[in-house]
Short mmCIF file of C-alpha atoms in Angstrom, two decimals:
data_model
loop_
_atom_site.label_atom_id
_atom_site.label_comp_id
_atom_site.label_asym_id
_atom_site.label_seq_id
_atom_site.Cartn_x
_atom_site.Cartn_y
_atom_site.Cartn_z
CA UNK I 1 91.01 169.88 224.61
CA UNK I 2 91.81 171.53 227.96
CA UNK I 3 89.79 171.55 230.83
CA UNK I 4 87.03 174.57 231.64
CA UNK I 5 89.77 176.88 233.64
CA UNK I 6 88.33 177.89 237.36
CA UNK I 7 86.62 181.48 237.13
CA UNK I 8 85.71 183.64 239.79
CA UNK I 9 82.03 184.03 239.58
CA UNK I 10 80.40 186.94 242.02
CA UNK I 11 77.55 186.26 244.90
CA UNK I 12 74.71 184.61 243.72
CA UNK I 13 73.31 183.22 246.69
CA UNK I 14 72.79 186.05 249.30
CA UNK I 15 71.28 188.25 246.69
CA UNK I 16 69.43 186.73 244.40
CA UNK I 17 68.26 183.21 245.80
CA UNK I 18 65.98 184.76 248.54
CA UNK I 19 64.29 186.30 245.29
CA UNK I 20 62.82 183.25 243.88
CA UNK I 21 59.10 182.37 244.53
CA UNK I 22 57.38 179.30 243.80
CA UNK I 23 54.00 179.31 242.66
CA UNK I 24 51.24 178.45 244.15
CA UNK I 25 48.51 175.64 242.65
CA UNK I 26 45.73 176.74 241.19
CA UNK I 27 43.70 173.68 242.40
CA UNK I 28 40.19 173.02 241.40
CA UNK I 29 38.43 175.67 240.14
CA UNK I 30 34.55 175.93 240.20
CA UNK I 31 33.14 176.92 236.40
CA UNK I 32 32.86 180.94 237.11
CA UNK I 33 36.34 181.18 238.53
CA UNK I 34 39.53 182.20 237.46
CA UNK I 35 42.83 182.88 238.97
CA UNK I 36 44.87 185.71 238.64
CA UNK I 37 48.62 186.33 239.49
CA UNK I 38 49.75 189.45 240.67
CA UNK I 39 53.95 190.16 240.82
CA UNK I 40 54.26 194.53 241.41
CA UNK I 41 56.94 196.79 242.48
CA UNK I 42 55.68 196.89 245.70
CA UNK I 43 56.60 193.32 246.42
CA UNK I 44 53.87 191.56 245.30
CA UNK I 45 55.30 188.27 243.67
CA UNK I 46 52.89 185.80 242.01
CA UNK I 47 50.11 186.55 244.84
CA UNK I 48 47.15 184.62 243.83
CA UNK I 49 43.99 185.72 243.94
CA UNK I 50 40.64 183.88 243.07
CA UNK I 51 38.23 186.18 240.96
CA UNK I 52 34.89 184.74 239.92
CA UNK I 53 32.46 185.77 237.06
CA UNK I 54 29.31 187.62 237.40
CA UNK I 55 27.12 185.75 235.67
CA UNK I 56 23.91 187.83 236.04
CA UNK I 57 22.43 189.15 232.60
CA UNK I 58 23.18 192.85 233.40
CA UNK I 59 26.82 192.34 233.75
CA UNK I 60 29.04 194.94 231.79
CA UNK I 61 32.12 192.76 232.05
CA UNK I 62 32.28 190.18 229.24
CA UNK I 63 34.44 187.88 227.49
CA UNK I 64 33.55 187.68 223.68
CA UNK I 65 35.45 184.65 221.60
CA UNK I 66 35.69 184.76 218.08
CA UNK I 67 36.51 180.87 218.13
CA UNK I 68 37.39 181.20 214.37
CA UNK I 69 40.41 183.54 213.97
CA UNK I 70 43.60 181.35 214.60
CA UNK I 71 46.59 183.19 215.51
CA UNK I 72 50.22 181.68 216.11
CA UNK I 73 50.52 178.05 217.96
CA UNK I 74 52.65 179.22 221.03
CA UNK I 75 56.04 177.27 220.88
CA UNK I 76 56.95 178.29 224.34
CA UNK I 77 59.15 180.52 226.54
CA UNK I 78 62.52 179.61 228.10
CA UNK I 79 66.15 180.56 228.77
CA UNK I 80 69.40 179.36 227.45
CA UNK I 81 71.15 176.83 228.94
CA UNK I 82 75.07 179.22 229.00
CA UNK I 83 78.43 178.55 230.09
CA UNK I 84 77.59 181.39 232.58
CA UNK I 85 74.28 179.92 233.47
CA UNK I 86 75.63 175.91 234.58
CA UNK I 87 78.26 177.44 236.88
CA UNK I 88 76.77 179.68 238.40
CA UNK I 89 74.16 177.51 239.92
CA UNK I 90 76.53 174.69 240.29
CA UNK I 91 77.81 177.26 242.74
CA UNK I 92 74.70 177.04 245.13
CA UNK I 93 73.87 174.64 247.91
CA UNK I 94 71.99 171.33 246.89
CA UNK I 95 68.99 173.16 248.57
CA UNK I 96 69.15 176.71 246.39
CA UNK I 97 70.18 174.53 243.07
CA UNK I 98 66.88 172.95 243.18
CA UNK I 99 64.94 175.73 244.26
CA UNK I 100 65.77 177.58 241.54
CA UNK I 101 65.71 175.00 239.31
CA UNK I 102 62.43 174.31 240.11
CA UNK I 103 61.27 177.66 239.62
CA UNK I 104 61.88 177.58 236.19
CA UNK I 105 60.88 174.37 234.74
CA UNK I 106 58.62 172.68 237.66
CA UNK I 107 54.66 172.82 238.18
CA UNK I 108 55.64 174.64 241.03
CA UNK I 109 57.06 177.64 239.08
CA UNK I 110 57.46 178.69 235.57
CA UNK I 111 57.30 175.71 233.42
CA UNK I 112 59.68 176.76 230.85
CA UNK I 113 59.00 175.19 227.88
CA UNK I 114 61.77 176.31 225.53
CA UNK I 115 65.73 176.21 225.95
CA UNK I 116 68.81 177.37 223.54
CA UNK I 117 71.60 175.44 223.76
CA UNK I 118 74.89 177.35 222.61
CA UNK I 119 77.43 175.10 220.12
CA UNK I 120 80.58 175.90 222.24
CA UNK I 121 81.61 179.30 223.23
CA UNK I 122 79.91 182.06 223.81
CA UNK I 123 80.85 185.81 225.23
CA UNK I 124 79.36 183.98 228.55
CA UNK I 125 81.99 181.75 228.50
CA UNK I 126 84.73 181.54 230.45
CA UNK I 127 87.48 180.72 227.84
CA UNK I 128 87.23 180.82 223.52
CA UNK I 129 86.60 176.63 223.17
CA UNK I 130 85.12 174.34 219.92
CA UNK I 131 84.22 170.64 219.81
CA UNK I 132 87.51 170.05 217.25
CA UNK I 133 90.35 172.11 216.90
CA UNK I 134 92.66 169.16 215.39
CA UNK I 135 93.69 171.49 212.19
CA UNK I 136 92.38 170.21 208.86
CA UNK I 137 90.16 167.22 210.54
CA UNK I 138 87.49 167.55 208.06
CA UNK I 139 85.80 164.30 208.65
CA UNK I 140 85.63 165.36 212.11
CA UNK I 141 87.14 162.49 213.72
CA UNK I 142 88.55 164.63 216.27
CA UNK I 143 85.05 165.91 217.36
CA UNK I 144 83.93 165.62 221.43
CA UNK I 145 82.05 167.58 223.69
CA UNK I 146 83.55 170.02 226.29
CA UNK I 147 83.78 169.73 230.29
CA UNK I 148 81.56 172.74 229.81
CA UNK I 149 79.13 170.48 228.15
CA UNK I 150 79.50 167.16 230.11
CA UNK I 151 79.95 168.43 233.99
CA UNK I 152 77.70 171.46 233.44
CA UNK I 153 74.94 172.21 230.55
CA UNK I 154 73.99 168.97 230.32
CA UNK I 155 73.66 167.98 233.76
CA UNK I 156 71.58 171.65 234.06
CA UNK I 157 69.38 170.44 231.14
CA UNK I 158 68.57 166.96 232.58
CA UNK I 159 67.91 167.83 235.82
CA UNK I 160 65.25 170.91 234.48
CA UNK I 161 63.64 167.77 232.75
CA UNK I 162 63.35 165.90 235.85
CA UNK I 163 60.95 168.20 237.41
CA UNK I 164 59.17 169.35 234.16
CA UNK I 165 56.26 167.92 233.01
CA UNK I 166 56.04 169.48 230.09
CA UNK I 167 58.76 168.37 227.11
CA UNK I 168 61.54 171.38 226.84
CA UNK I 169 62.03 171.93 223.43
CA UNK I 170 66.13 172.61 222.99
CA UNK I 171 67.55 174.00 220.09
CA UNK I 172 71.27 174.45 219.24
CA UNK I 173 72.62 177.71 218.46
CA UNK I 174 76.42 178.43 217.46
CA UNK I 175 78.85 181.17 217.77
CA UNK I 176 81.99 180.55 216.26
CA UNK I 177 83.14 177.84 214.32
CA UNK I 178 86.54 175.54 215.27
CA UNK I 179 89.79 178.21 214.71
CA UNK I 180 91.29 176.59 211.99
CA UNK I 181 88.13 176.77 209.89
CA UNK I 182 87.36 180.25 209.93
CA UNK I 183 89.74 183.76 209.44
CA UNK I 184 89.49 187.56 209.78
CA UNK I 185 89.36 189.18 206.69
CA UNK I 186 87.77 192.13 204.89
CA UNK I 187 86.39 193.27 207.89
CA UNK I 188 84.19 190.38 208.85
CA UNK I 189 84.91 187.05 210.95
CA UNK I 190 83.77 184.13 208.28
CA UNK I 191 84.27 180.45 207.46
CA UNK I 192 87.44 180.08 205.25
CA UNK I 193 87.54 179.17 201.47
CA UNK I 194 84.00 180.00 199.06
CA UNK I 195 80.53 178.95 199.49
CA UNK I 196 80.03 175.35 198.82
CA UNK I 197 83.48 174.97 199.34
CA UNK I 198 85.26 172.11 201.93
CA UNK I 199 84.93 174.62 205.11
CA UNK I 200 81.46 174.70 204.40
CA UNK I 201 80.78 171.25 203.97
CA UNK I 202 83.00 170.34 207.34
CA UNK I 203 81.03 173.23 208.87
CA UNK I 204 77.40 171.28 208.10
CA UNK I 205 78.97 167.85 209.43
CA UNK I 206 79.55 169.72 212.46
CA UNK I 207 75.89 170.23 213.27
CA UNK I 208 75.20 167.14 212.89
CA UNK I 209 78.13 165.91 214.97
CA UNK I 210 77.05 168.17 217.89
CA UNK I 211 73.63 166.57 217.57
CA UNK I 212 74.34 163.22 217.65
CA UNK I 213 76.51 163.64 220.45
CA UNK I 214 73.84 164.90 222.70
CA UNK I 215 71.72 162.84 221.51
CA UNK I 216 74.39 159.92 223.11
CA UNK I 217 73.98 161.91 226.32
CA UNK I 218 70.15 161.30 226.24
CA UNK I 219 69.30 165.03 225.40
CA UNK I 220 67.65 165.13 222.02
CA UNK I 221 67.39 168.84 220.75
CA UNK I 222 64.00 169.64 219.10
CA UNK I 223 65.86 172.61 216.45
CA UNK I 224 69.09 174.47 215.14
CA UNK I 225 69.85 178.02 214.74
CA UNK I 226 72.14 178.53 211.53
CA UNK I 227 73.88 181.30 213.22
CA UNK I 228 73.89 183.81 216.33
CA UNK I 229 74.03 187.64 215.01
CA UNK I 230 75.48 186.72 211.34
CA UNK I 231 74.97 190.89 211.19
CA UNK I 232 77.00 191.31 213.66
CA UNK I 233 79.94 189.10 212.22
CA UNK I 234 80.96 192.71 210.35
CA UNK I 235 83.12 195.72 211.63
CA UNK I 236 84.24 196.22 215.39
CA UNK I 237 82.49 193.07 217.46
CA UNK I 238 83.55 191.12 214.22
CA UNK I 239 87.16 190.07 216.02
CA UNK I 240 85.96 190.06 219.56
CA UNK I 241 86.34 186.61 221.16
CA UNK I 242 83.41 184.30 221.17
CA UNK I 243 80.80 186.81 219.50
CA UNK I 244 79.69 185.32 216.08
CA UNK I 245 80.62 185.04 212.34
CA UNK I 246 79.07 186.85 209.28
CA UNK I 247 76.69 185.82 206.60
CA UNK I 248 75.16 187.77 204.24
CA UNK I 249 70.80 186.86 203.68
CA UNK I 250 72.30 185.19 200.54
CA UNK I 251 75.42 183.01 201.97
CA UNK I 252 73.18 181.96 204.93
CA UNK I 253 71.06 180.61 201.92
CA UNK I 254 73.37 179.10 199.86
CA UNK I 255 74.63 177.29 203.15
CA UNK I 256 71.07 176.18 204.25
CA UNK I 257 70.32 174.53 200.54
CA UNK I 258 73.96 173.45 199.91
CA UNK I 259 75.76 172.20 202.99
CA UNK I 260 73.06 172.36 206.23
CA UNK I 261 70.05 171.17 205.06
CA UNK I 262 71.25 168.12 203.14
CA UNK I 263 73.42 167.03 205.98
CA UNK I 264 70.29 167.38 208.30
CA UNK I 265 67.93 165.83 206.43
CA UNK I 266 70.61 162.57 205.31
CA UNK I 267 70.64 161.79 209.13
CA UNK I 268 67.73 160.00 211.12
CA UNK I 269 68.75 162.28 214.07
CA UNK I 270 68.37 165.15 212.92
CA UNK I 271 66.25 165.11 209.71
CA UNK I 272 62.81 166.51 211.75
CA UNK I 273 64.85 169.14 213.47
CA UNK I 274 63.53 172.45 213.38
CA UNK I 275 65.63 175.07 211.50
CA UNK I 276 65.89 178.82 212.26
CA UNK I 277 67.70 181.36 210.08
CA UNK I 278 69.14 184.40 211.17
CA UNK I 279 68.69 184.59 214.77
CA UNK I 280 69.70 188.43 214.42
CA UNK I 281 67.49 191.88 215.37
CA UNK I 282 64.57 192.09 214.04
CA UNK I 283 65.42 195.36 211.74
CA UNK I 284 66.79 193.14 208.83
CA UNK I 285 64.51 190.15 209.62
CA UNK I 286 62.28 191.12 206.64
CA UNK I 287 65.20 191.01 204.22
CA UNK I 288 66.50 187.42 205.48
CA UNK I 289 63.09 186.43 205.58
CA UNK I 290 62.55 187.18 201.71
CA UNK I 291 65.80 186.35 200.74
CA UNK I 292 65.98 182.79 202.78
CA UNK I 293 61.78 181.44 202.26
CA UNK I 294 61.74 183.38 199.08
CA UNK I 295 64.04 180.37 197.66
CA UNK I 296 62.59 177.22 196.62
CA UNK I 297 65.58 175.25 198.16
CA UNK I 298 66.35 177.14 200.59
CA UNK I 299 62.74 177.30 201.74
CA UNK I 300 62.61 173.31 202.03
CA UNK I 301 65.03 173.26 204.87
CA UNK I 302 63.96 176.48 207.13
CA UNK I 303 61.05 176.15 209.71
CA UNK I 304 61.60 179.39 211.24
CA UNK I 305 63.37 182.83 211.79
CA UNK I 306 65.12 183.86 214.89
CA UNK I 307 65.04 187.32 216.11
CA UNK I 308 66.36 189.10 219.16
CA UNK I 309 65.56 191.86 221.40
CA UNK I 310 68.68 194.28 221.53
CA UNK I 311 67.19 196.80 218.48
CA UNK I 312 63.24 196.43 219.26
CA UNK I 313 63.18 200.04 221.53
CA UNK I 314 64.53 201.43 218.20
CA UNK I 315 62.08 199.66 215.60
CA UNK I 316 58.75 198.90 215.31
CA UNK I 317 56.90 195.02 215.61
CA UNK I 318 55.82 195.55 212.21
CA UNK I 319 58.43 193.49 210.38
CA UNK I 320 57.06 190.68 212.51
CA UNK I 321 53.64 191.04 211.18
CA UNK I 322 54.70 191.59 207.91
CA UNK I 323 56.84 188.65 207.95
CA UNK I 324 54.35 186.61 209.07
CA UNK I 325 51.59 187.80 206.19
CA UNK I 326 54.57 186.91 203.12
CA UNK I 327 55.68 183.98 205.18
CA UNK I 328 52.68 182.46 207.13
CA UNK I 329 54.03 178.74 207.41
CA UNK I 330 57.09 179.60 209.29
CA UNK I 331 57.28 180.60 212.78
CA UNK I 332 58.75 183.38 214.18
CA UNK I 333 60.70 182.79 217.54
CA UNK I 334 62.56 184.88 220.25
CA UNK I 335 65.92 183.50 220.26
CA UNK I 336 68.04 186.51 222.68
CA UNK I 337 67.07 189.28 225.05
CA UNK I 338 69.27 190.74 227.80
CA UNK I 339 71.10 193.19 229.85
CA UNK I 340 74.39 192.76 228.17
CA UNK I 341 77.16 192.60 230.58
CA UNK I 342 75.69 194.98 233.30
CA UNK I 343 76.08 193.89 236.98
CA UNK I 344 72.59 192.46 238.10
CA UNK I 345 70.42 194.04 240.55
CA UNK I 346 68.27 192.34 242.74
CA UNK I 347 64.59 192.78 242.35
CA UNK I 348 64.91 195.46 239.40
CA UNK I 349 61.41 195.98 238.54
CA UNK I 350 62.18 197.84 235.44
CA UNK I 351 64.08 195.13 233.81
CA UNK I 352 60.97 192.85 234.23
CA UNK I 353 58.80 195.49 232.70
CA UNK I 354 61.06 195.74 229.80
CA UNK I 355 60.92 191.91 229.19
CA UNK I 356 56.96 191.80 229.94
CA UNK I 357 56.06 195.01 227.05
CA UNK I 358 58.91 193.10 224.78
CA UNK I 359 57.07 189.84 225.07
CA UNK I 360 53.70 191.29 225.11
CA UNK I 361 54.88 193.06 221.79
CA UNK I 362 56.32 190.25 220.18
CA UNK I 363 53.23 187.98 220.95
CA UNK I 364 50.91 190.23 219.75
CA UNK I 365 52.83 190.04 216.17
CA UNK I 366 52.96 186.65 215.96
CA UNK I 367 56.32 185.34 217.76
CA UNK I 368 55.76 181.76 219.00
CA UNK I 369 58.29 181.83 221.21
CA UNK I 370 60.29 183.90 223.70
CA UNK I 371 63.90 183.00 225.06
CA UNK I 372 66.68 185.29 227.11
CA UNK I 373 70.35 184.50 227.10
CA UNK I 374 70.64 183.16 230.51
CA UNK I 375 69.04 181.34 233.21
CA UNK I 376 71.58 182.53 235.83
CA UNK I 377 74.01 185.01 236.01
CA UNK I 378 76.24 185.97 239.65
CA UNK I 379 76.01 189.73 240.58
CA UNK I 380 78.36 190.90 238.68
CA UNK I 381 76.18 189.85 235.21
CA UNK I 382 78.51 186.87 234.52
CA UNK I 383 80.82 185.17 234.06
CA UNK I 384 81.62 186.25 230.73
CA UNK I 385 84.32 187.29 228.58
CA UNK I 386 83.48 191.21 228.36
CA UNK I 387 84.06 192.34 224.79
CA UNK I 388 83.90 196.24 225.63
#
């Protein structure tokens, strides 16, 4: 497998590392006070202010909690650990790395809680890459992790550990599948051969593999996607390089109760993994949903539904809640959101306050969990392979 090819990657540095702010400690609180945070587009960032209670009986300000309505148990919120994200930061002095490290994933900032872990390539990627692409190895014995896995991701993922005290719940999300086991055809990118057949089988083995194999690197992942954007697998991004491969609701369900969730659950690694079906936006999430925990089987294996972001300004939360009446023992997670490959621009304040009223919308609809597609990106909103 060749090595991760150099890549020009833009200024990250000069623009964007005087941005990040640590926070500061709350410290010891007396019983009537709270602290707020303030971040505004005048410059505020994550001022702290201490704010105490009135406690006198004519006070019009009060805080009434109905202690028995239960809503969602918060998974967390996070970032995925990309291609793009690894060398970019590997590009910053020893200083910057762990500043901004830190302010992700230490007490001092963040205190991420959630990371997505792509299978291979992605379109931020520097090159189209898989863990085997010996042709017909369907026992996998050809299967080992990329440079982009062993010098960067997971080096990125240990070190955001180190300075967490909180556990970072990982979960593995793929792309594409090796070369040789999946073709262009009918306008859709897909695994070769039929459902239940050998390409789906080898396909399985290979989440497992990819498991195991961190696991052996001392990062154990906490879930599994079953696919990103299996919409989009169809017409025009379908043969773009490193975007995704199709399933219909009822192929990713056959898969799940045929091939994925047998080989999960035969393997003492990865038998209590969390797994999330479709990973796609959130205006077909009711139809997976049905389709997917509306089968016995299938139902058995699946924990969870993944949605993303790039749709929600044209569709309502109301699948979400919807989902979760019909489906209340699964969770519902944020699995993308992003800027696509647009240049980055330093202290835009109306990029955070389109993440803040997506969050705040998703949250309030029962989403456990909220993740973007990179930590880092250079200034130029890579690297990537652009598929425009």
């Amino acid at each position: 497998m060749p090595a991760a090819r150099r890549h020009h990657i833009g200024d990250f540095t000069a623009s964007f590392a005087p941005l990040i702010h640590l926070i500061e400690s709350p410290g010891v609180l007396g019983y009537d006070e709270v602290q707020l945070y303030t971040s505004s587009e005048d410059g505020d960032r994550v001022l702290r202010t201490t704010l105490s209670f009135d406690t006198a009986a004519t006070s019009s300000n009060r805080i009434h909690i109905e202690s028995e309505v239960y809503h969602q148990q918060i998974i967390g919120f996070g970032s995925t650990f990309s291609d793009a994200s690894a060398l970019v930061v590997n590009q910053l002095s020893n200083a910057a790395k762990q500043n901004a490290i830190d302010a992700y994933f230490s007490p001092k900032g963040a205190e991420y809680t959630l990371g997505r872990v792509p299978m291979g390539t992605t379109d931020f990627s520097t090159r189209q890459y898989s863990y085997d692409e010996v042709s017909d190895d369907f026992d996998l014995e050809h299967f080992s992790l990329a440079d982009e896995d062993l010098k960067y991701k997971i080096p990125l993922m240990k070190a955001a550990k180190e300075v967490s005290n909180i556990d970072i719940s990982l979960f593995g999300s793929p792309w594409l599948a090796p070369s040789w086991m999946r073709d262009f055809a009918n306008g859709r990118m897909a695994l070769k051969g039929e459902s239940n057949g050998k390409y789906y089988d080898t396909w399985a083995k290979y989440y497992v593999k990819f498991v195991e194999a961190y696991n052996t690197q001392n990062v154990d992942l906490w879930g599994l996607s079953v696919q990103n954007e299996p919409n989009a697998g169809y017409g025009r991004l379908a043969n773009l390089p490193n975007f995704t491969m199709a399933y219909t609701p009822q192929l990713q369900r056959d898969f799940i109760k045929f091939n994925l969730g047998p080989a999960l659950q035969s393997n003492n690694i990865t038998k209590d993994l969390k797994l999330i079906i479709m990973d796609d936006q959130r205006d077909f999430a009711s139809i997976w949903a049905d389709a997917i925990f509306g089968d016995e089987e299938a139902n058995s294996y699946s924990d969870g539904i993944g949605v993303q972001w790039y749709s929600d300004s044209a569709y309502s939360t109301a699948a979400l809640g919807s989902i979760h009446k019909k489906h209340p023992s699964k969770f519902i997670i944020g699995t993308e959101a992003g800027f696509g490959f647009n240049k980055e621009i330093a202290g835009c304040w109306d990029r955070a306050e389109q993440y803040a009223y997506d969050i705040i919308s998703d949250v309030n609809k029962f989403v456990a969990g909220w993740v973007d597609m990179n930590l880092f990106v250079d200034s130029n909103g890579g690297p990537n392979q652009s598929w425009t």
